[in-house]
Tab-separated table of C-alpha atoms in Angstrom:
chain	number	residue	atom	x	y	z
A	1	MET	CA	-170.583	116.195	23.445
A	2	ASN	CA	-170.737	112.520	22.606
A	3	LYS	CA	-173.707	113.076	20.287
A	4	SER	CA	-171.732	115.214	17.856
A	5	VAL	CA	-168.980	112.608	17.591
A	6	LEU	CA	-171.426	109.820	16.845
A	7	THR	CA	-173.653	111.590	14.319
A	8	GLN	CA	-170.915	113.239	12.240
A	9	PRO	CA	-170.733	111.800	8.708
A	10	LEU	CA	-167.854	109.380	8.731
A	11	ARG	CA	-167.143	109.123	5.024
A	12	LEU	CA	-164.518	111.844	5.247
A	13	SER	CA	-162.603	110.179	8.037
A	14	SER	CA	-162.574	106.782	6.282
A	15	VAL	CA	-161.196	108.363	3.112
A	16	SER	CA	-158.502	110.204	5.023
A	17	VAL	CA	-157.538	107.009	6.842
A	18	VAL	CA	-157.422	105.142	3.546
A	19	GLN	CA	-155.335	107.897	1.965
A	20	LEU	CA	-152.931	107.774	4.897
A	21	PHE	CA	-152.637	104.000	4.571
A	22	HIS	CA	-152.150	104.312	0.811
A	23	SER	CA	-149.430	106.935	1.186
A	24	LEU	CA	-147.690	104.863	3.867
A	25	THR	CA	-147.677	101.747	1.714
A	26	THR	CA	-146.470	103.584	-1.389
A	27	THR	CA	-143.578	105.121	0.546
A	28	MET	CA	-142.766	101.708	1.979
A	29	LEU	CA	-142.841	100.158	-1.480
A	30	ARG	CA	-140.663	102.915	-2.865
A	31	LEU	CA	-138.133	102.156	-0.144
A	32	THR	CA	-138.055	98.480	-1.074
A	33	ALA	CA	-137.891	99.306	-4.787
A	34	GLY	CA	-134.113	99.100	-4.789
A	35	ARG	CA	-134.145	95.551	-3.471
A	36	VAL	CA	-137.297	94.059	-4.960
A	37	GLY	CA	-137.386	95.762	-8.323
A	38	SER	CA	-139.399	98.694	-9.533
A	39	LEU	CA	-141.734	96.503	-11.633
A	40	VAL	CA	-143.091	94.638	-8.609
A	41	ALA	CA	-143.473	97.871	-6.617
A	42	ARG	CA	-145.384	99.575	-9.414
A	43	ARG	CA	-147.707	96.608	-9.843
A	44	ALA	CA	-148.363	96.518	-6.101
A	45	THR	CA	-149.183	100.241	-5.905
A	46	VAL	CA	-151.604	99.859	-8.813
A	47	ALA	CA	-153.350	97.057	-6.986
A	48	LEU	CA	-153.456	99.127	-3.808
A	49	THR	CA	-154.815	102.163	-5.620
A	50	THR	CA	-157.697	100.220	-7.084
A	51	ASN	CA	-158.443	98.715	-3.667
A	52	SER	CA	-158.423	102.068	-1.923
A	53	ALA	CA	-160.631	103.619	-4.595
A	54	ARG	CA	-163.141	100.833	-4.128
A	55	MET	CA	-162.996	101.239	-0.350
A	56	ALA	CA	-163.630	104.964	-0.535
A	57	SER	CA	-166.650	104.614	-2.815
A	58	HIS	CA	-168.804	102.306	-0.634
A	59	GLU	CA	-170.011	102.981	2.918
A	60	VAL	CA	-167.627	101.770	5.623
A	61	ALA	CA	-169.161	100.477	8.852
A	62	GLN	CA	-169.348	103.082	11.620
A	63	ALA	CA	-165.830	103.543	13.007
A	64	VAL	CA	-165.596	103.513	16.798
A	65	ASP	CA	-163.897	106.506	18.403
A	66	MET	CA	-161.357	104.758	20.637
A	67	SER	CA	-160.340	108.009	22.323
A	68	GLN	CA	-163.687	108.234	24.134
A	69	PRO	CA	-164.741	106.028	27.074
A	70	MET	CA	-166.305	102.872	25.660
A	71	TYR	CA	-169.172	100.705	26.760
A	72	VAL	CA	-168.446	97.011	27.121
A	73	ASP	CA	-170.452	94.040	28.401
A	74	ARG	CA	-168.022	91.999	30.476
A	75	LEU	CA	-168.630	89.675	33.373
A	76	ASP	CA	-165.510	90.917	35.143
A	77	THR	CA	-166.302	94.608	34.591
A	78	PRO	CA	-169.762	95.196	36.012
A	79	LEU	CA	-169.711	98.993	35.637
A	80	PRO	CA	-168.306	100.090	32.247
A	81	ASP	CA	-166.786	103.490	31.543
A	82	ARG	CA	-169.946	104.998	30.143
A	83	PRO	CA	-173.657	104.172	30.134
A	84	TYR	CA	-175.054	102.283	27.170
A	85	THR	CA	-177.362	105.084	25.985
A	86	ASP	CA	-175.776	108.501	26.019
A	87	VAL	CA	-178.576	110.252	24.214
A	88	LEU	CA	-181.591	110.523	26.511
A	89	THR	CA	-185.073	111.307	25.292
A	90	ALA	CA	-187.353	113.566	27.315
A	91	ALA	CA	-189.051	110.505	28.823
A	92	ASP	CA	-185.658	109.114	29.817
A	93	LYS	CA	-184.676	112.397	31.403
A	94	SER	CA	-187.866	112.533	33.458
A	95	LEU	CA	-187.230	108.960	34.548
A	96	LYS	CA	-183.740	109.941	35.604
A	97	GLN	CA	-185.245	112.737	37.666
A	98	LYS	CA	-187.586	110.240	39.335
A	99	GLU	CA	-184.564	108.075	40.089
A	100	LYS	CA	-183.331	110.786	42.458
A	101	GLY	CA	-186.282	110.132	44.740
A	102	PRO	CA	-187.078	106.982	46.734
A	103	TRP	CA	-186.579	103.929	44.589
A	104	SER	CA	-189.562	102.159	46.090
A	105	GLN	CA	-191.744	104.620	44.176
A	106	LEU	CA	-190.443	103.335	40.841
A	107	SER	CA	-192.527	100.677	39.153
A	108	GLN	CA	-190.944	97.437	37.967
A	109	GLU	CA	-191.007	98.609	34.317
A	110	GLU	CA	-189.336	101.871	35.279
A	111	LYS	CA	-186.598	100.039	37.144
A	112	LEU	CA	-186.020	97.801	34.116
A	113	ALA	CA	-186.027	100.835	31.821
A	114	LEU	CA	-183.375	102.503	33.996
A	115	TYR	CA	-181.270	99.356	33.837
A	116	ARG	CA	-181.567	99.130	30.049
A	117	LEU	CA	-180.611	102.797	29.713
A	118	ALA	CA	-177.363	102.159	31.521
A	119	PHE	CA	-176.592	98.646	30.283
A	120	HIS	CA	-177.018	96.657	27.116
A	121	GLN	CA	-177.069	93.023	28.247
A	122	THR	CA	-177.845	91.602	31.646
A	123	TYR	CA	-175.536	89.071	33.240
A	124	PRO	CA	-177.740	86.092	32.324
A	125	GLU	CA	-177.849	87.409	28.741
A	126	MET	CA	-174.069	87.680	28.692
A	127	LYS	CA	-173.747	84.150	30.009
A	128	ARG	CA	-176.290	82.603	27.668
A	129	PRO	CA	-175.002	79.443	25.981
A	130	SER	CA	-174.379	79.655	22.264
A	131	ALA	CA	-174.578	77.016	19.556
A	132	GLU	CA	-171.001	77.747	18.543
A	133	TRP	CA	-169.833	74.281	19.570
A	134	LYS	CA	-171.899	72.756	16.785
A	135	THR	CA	-170.138	74.987	14.252
A	136	VAL	CA	-166.750	74.114	15.710
A	137	LEU	CA	-167.387	70.366	15.795
A	138	GLY	CA	-168.974	70.403	12.348
A	139	GLY	CA	-166.089	72.354	10.895
A	140	MET	CA	-163.623	69.968	12.516
A	141	PHE	CA	-165.312	66.917	11.001
A	142	ILE	CA	-165.591	68.563	7.593
A	143	PHE	CA	-161.886	69.248	7.529
A	144	LEU	CA	-161.050	65.794	8.888
A	145	GLY	CA	-163.242	64.272	6.197
A	146	PHE	CA	-161.599	66.362	3.523
A	147	THR	CA	-158.211	65.266	4.809
A	148	GLY	CA	-159.389	61.685	4.673
A	149	LEU	CA	-160.335	62.164	1.019
A	150	LEU	CA	-156.927	63.608	0.304
A	151	VAL	CA	-155.251	60.664	2.032
A	152	TRP	CA	-157.316	58.168	0.034
A	153	TRP	CA	-156.521	59.924	-3.234
A	154	GLN	CA	-152.871	59.958	-2.264
A	155	THR	CA	-152.836	56.208	-1.635
A	156	ALA	CA	-154.612	55.626	-4.931
A	157	TYR	CA	-152.665	57.946	-7.221
A	158	VAL	CA	-149.461	59.096	-5.558
A	159	TYR	CA	-147.868	56.154	-3.755
A	160	PRO	CA	-145.543	53.972	-5.792
A	161	PRO	CA	-146.425	50.263	-6.185
A	162	ARG	CA	-146.216	48.180	-2.990
A	163	PRO	CA	-142.770	46.673	-2.374
A	164	ARG	CA	-142.625	42.896	-2.959
A	165	THR	CA	-141.189	42.430	0.516
A	166	PHE	CA	-144.719	42.846	1.891
A	167	ASP	CA	-146.116	39.804	0.041
A	168	LYS	CA	-147.193	36.826	2.161
A	169	GLU	CA	-144.744	34.430	0.515
A	170	TRP	CA	-141.829	36.814	0.896
A	171	GLN	CA	-142.681	37.404	4.558
A	172	ALA	CA	-142.826	33.625	5.188
A	173	LYS	CA	-139.444	33.132	3.544
A	174	GLN	CA	-138.070	36.088	5.549
A	175	LEU	CA	-139.339	34.561	8.781
A	176	GLN	CA	-137.758	31.199	7.927
A	177	ARG	CA	-134.452	32.927	7.116
A	178	MET	CA	-134.484	34.691	10.487
A	179	LEU	CA	-135.066	31.419	12.290
A	180	ASP	CA	-132.279	29.758	10.289
A	181	MET	CA	-129.929	32.606	11.240
A	182	LYS	CA	-131.059	32.241	14.854
A	183	VAL	CA	-131.849	35.938	15.280
A	184	ASN	CA	-131.818	36.879	19.040
A	185	PRO	CA	-131.638	33.246	20.191
A	186	ILE	CA	-131.264	33.922	23.915
A	187	GLU	CA	-134.117	36.221	24.857
A	188	GLY	CA	-135.637	37.559	21.636
A	189	PHE	CA	-136.989	36.192	18.403
A	190	SER	CA	-135.492	32.710	17.957
A	191	ALA	CA	-135.667	32.034	21.677
A	192	LYS	CA	-139.438	31.780	21.244
A	193	TRP	CA	-139.129	29.125	18.519
A	194	ASP	CA	-138.916	25.498	19.539
A	195	TYR	CA	-136.328	24.071	17.129
A	196	GLU	CA	-136.984	20.433	18.104
A	197	LYS	CA	-140.703	20.508	17.513
A	198	GLY	CA	-140.601	23.078	14.704
A	199	GLN	CA	-143.246	25.399	16.201
A	200	TRP	CA	-143.578	28.444	18.404
A	201	LYS	CA	-143.083	27.806	22.086
B	1	MET	CA	-147.286	65.178	70.532
B	2	PHE	CA	-149.191	67.070	67.869
B	3	ARG	CA	-150.424	69.618	70.382
B	4	ALA	CA	-146.843	70.333	71.407
B	5	VAL	CA	-145.858	70.815	67.770
B	6	PHE	CA	-148.794	73.168	67.255
B	7	ARG	CA	-147.884	75.194	70.338
B	8	LEU	CA	-144.304	75.427	69.159
B	9	SER	CA	-145.302	76.681	65.722
B	10	ALA	CA	-147.764	79.182	67.212
B	11	THR	CA	-145.146	80.693	69.518
B	12	GLY	CA	-142.695	80.715	66.644
B	13	ALA	CA	-145.112	82.637	64.481
B	14	ARG	CA	-145.812	85.129	67.227
B	15	SER	CA	-142.167	85.810	67.856
B	16	LEU	CA	-141.558	86.226	64.134
B	17	ALA	CA	-144.325	88.805	63.891
B	18	ARG	CA	-142.919	90.765	66.818
B	19	SER	CA	-139.311	90.704	65.705
B	20	ARG	CA	-139.935	91.727	62.106
B	21	PRO	CA	-141.951	94.940	61.770
B	22	CYS	CA	-143.756	95.586	58.518
B	23	TYR	CA	-142.194	98.570	56.755
B	24	SER	CA	-145.090	99.612	54.605
B	25	ALA	CA	-147.748	101.950	55.966
B	26	PRO	CA	-151.498	101.201	55.891
B	27	LEU	CA	-151.366	98.880	52.855
B	28	ALA	CA	-150.107	95.889	54.774
B	29	SER	CA	-151.339	93.610	51.988
B	30	ARG	CA	-148.415	94.622	49.779
B	31	CYS	CA	-145.542	92.973	51.672
B	32	TYR	CA	-145.974	89.291	51.131
B	33	SER	CA	-142.436	88.123	51.620
B	34	HIS	CA	-141.979	89.809	55.001
B	35	GLY	CA	-144.226	91.471	57.509
B	36	LYS	CA	-147.853	90.698	58.149
B	37	VAL	CA	-150.530	89.800	55.626
B	38	GLU	CA	-153.754	91.799	55.660
B	39	THR	CA	-156.472	89.948	57.519
B	40	ASP	CA	-159.970	89.447	56.158
B	41	GLU	CA	-161.343	91.997	58.620
B	42	GLU	CA	-158.824	94.614	57.531
B	43	PHE	CA	-159.672	93.948	53.872
B	44	ASP	CA	-163.394	94.295	54.560
B	45	ALA	CA	-162.891	97.447	56.634
B	46	ARG	CA	-160.779	99.016	53.906
B	47	TRP	CA	-163.436	98.450	51.265
B	48	VAL	CA	-166.319	99.517	53.491
B	49	THR	CA	-164.438	102.754	54.144
B	50	TYR	CA	-163.829	103.214	50.409
B	51	PHE	CA	-167.498	103.021	49.519
B	52	SER	CA	-168.598	104.964	52.603
B	53	LYS	CA	-167.031	108.171	51.337
B	54	PRO	CA	-169.923	110.671	51.539
B	55	ASP	CA	-169.032	112.532	48.344
B	56	ILE	CA	-167.975	109.485	46.322
B	57	ASP	CA	-168.232	110.130	42.592
B	58	ALA	CA	-169.401	107.823	39.836
B	59	TRP	CA	-165.891	107.093	38.598
B	60	GLU	CA	-164.747	106.033	42.075
B	61	LEU	CA	-167.752	103.764	42.414
B	62	ARG	CA	-167.049	102.150	39.032
B	63	LYS	CA	-163.331	101.805	39.749
B	64	GLY	CA	-163.943	100.359	43.194
B	65	MET	CA	-166.549	97.912	41.986
B	66	ASN	CA	-164.552	96.715	38.970
B	67	THR	CA	-161.486	96.227	41.155
B	68	LEU	CA	-163.472	94.385	43.823
B	69	ILE	CA	-165.017	92.051	41.268
B	70	GLY	CA	-161.529	91.405	39.913
B	71	TYR	CA	-160.461	89.798	43.195
B	72	ASP	CA	-160.780	86.063	43.722
B	73	LEU	CA	-163.497	86.353	46.355
B	74	VAL	CA	-167.155	87.188	46.859
B	75	PRO	CA	-167.412	90.484	48.735
B	76	GLU	CA	-168.843	90.407	52.239
B	77	ALA	CA	-172.348	91.673	52.890
B	78	LYS	CA	-171.047	94.783	54.645
B	79	ILE	CA	-168.941	95.796	51.641
B	80	LEU	CA	-171.950	95.354	49.357
B	81	ASP	CA	-174.089	97.320	51.803
B	82	SER	CA	-171.608	100.171	51.630
B	83	ALA	CA	-171.434	99.984	47.832
B	84	LEU	CA	-175.209	99.951	47.416
B	85	ARG	CA	-175.530	102.935	49.713
B	86	ALA	CA	-172.984	104.697	47.490
B	87	CYS	CA	-175.236	103.898	44.500
B	88	ARG	CA	-178.125	105.452	46.397
B	89	ARG	CA	-176.120	108.605	47.065
B	90	LEU	CA	-175.307	108.768	43.360
B	91	ASN	CA	-178.978	108.137	42.422
B	92	ASP	CA	-177.897	105.153	40.311
B	93	LEU	CA	-180.380	102.290	40.495
B	94	ALA	CA	-178.998	100.520	37.413
B	95	SER	CA	-175.534	100.250	38.973
B	96	ALA	CA	-177.018	98.862	42.161
B	97	ILE	CA	-178.786	96.108	40.209
B	98	ARG	CA	-175.610	95.494	38.204
B	99	ILE	CA	-173.553	95.120	41.389
B	100	LEU	CA	-175.918	92.468	42.725
B	101	GLU	CA	-175.811	90.650	39.370
B	102	ALA	CA	-172.022	90.733	39.385
B	103	VAL	CA	-171.840	89.385	42.929
B	104	LYS	CA	-174.198	86.551	42.026
B	105	ASP	CA	-171.925	85.733	39.088
B	106	LYS	CA	-168.833	85.837	41.325
B	107	ALA	CA	-170.297	83.086	43.491
B	108	GLY	CA	-169.934	80.796	40.489
B	109	PRO	CA	-171.093	77.232	41.143
B	110	HIS	CA	-171.793	77.957	44.833
B	111	LYS	CA	-175.476	78.666	44.527
B	112	ASP	CA	-176.003	79.289	48.241
B	113	ILE	CA	-173.786	82.385	48.546
B	114	TYR	CA	-176.070	84.851	46.777
B	115	PRO	CA	-179.229	83.966	48.738
B	116	TYR	CA	-177.167	84.290	51.917
B	117	LEU	CA	-176.000	87.768	50.910
B	118	ILE	CA	-179.534	88.848	50.042
B	119	GLN	CA	-180.717	87.510	53.366
B	120	GLU	CA	-178.012	89.553	55.100
B	121	LEU	CA	-178.757	92.699	53.133
B	122	LYS	CA	-182.542	92.516	53.177
B	123	PRO	CA	-183.324	93.707	56.705
B	124	THR	CA	-181.040	96.731	56.620
B	125	LEU	CA	-180.820	97.909	53.066
B	126	LEU	CA	-182.731	96.221	50.297
B	127	SER	CA	-186.126	96.557	51.878
B	128	ARG	CA	-185.573	100.284	52.218
B	129	LEU	CA	-184.014	100.833	48.830
B	130	PHE	CA	-185.887	98.478	46.579
B	131	ASP	CA	-189.018	97.678	48.492
B	132	VAL	CA	-188.085	94.006	48.102
């Protein structure tokens, strides 16, 4: 039952799906034609047609039939809806027959073979560490570096010239003016200046 | 002073349990806001009974096991014993191995739980099933 579903040529179904998608989008575009403008809609359908034609010509990856029970390797679902291998060879079938007897009569290889028939990855295989963190960290640093380059270029070519109020002489004169005005003389700025000695307290 | 407080709270709890009957039927675990909470023994007994069904089918085994693994606990040895016997009745060695793998994973960082369970299961079940 499952075998026929899996081995059927899938080119037909992909084309029909693509045609359905194409027809849906064209109807949608026709609906928006009044608002957007027929020119845009026509251009979009042309683009879609070429895409769909290209999609139909090359082999699409095997589509999964989501209406059938699926196999999945998950730590929180130890027994999935169907065994990993549905199609059993004659050797597999004889092994399955042997499974009906005492399990102590099965050799270690046979026990492993029975496990691999039913399941794809073992729990340790599912939990194996991956090197993904290196990709993530590397990608992060690449993008941070690129951003740094952008920031540098921005400071070099985009920012206007530095205001004169940042110059050392201007800042010194500004400081003197604040002290002369006695800015925050009680608890703040000028309170920290010793006016008799002419230095910071 | 503390003993008196403890005694007071114990009697209070007892009287509460007597005065307020739980309205739900066997699934006492459902009423959390009123009525009694299912004890560990009742939980274990319920699951042992589930897997002990003589004509259990593969779907029921899968459903039971997936649900049990979904709980925030490591199943007791007697529940696993019952489940592994169900695998034997269904002639499913792979599922039996998978169940033990899943239970080992459920223990998480507590590395001593799985050896304890194997030690509990070995004399009665594993030695007969797996020739361990």
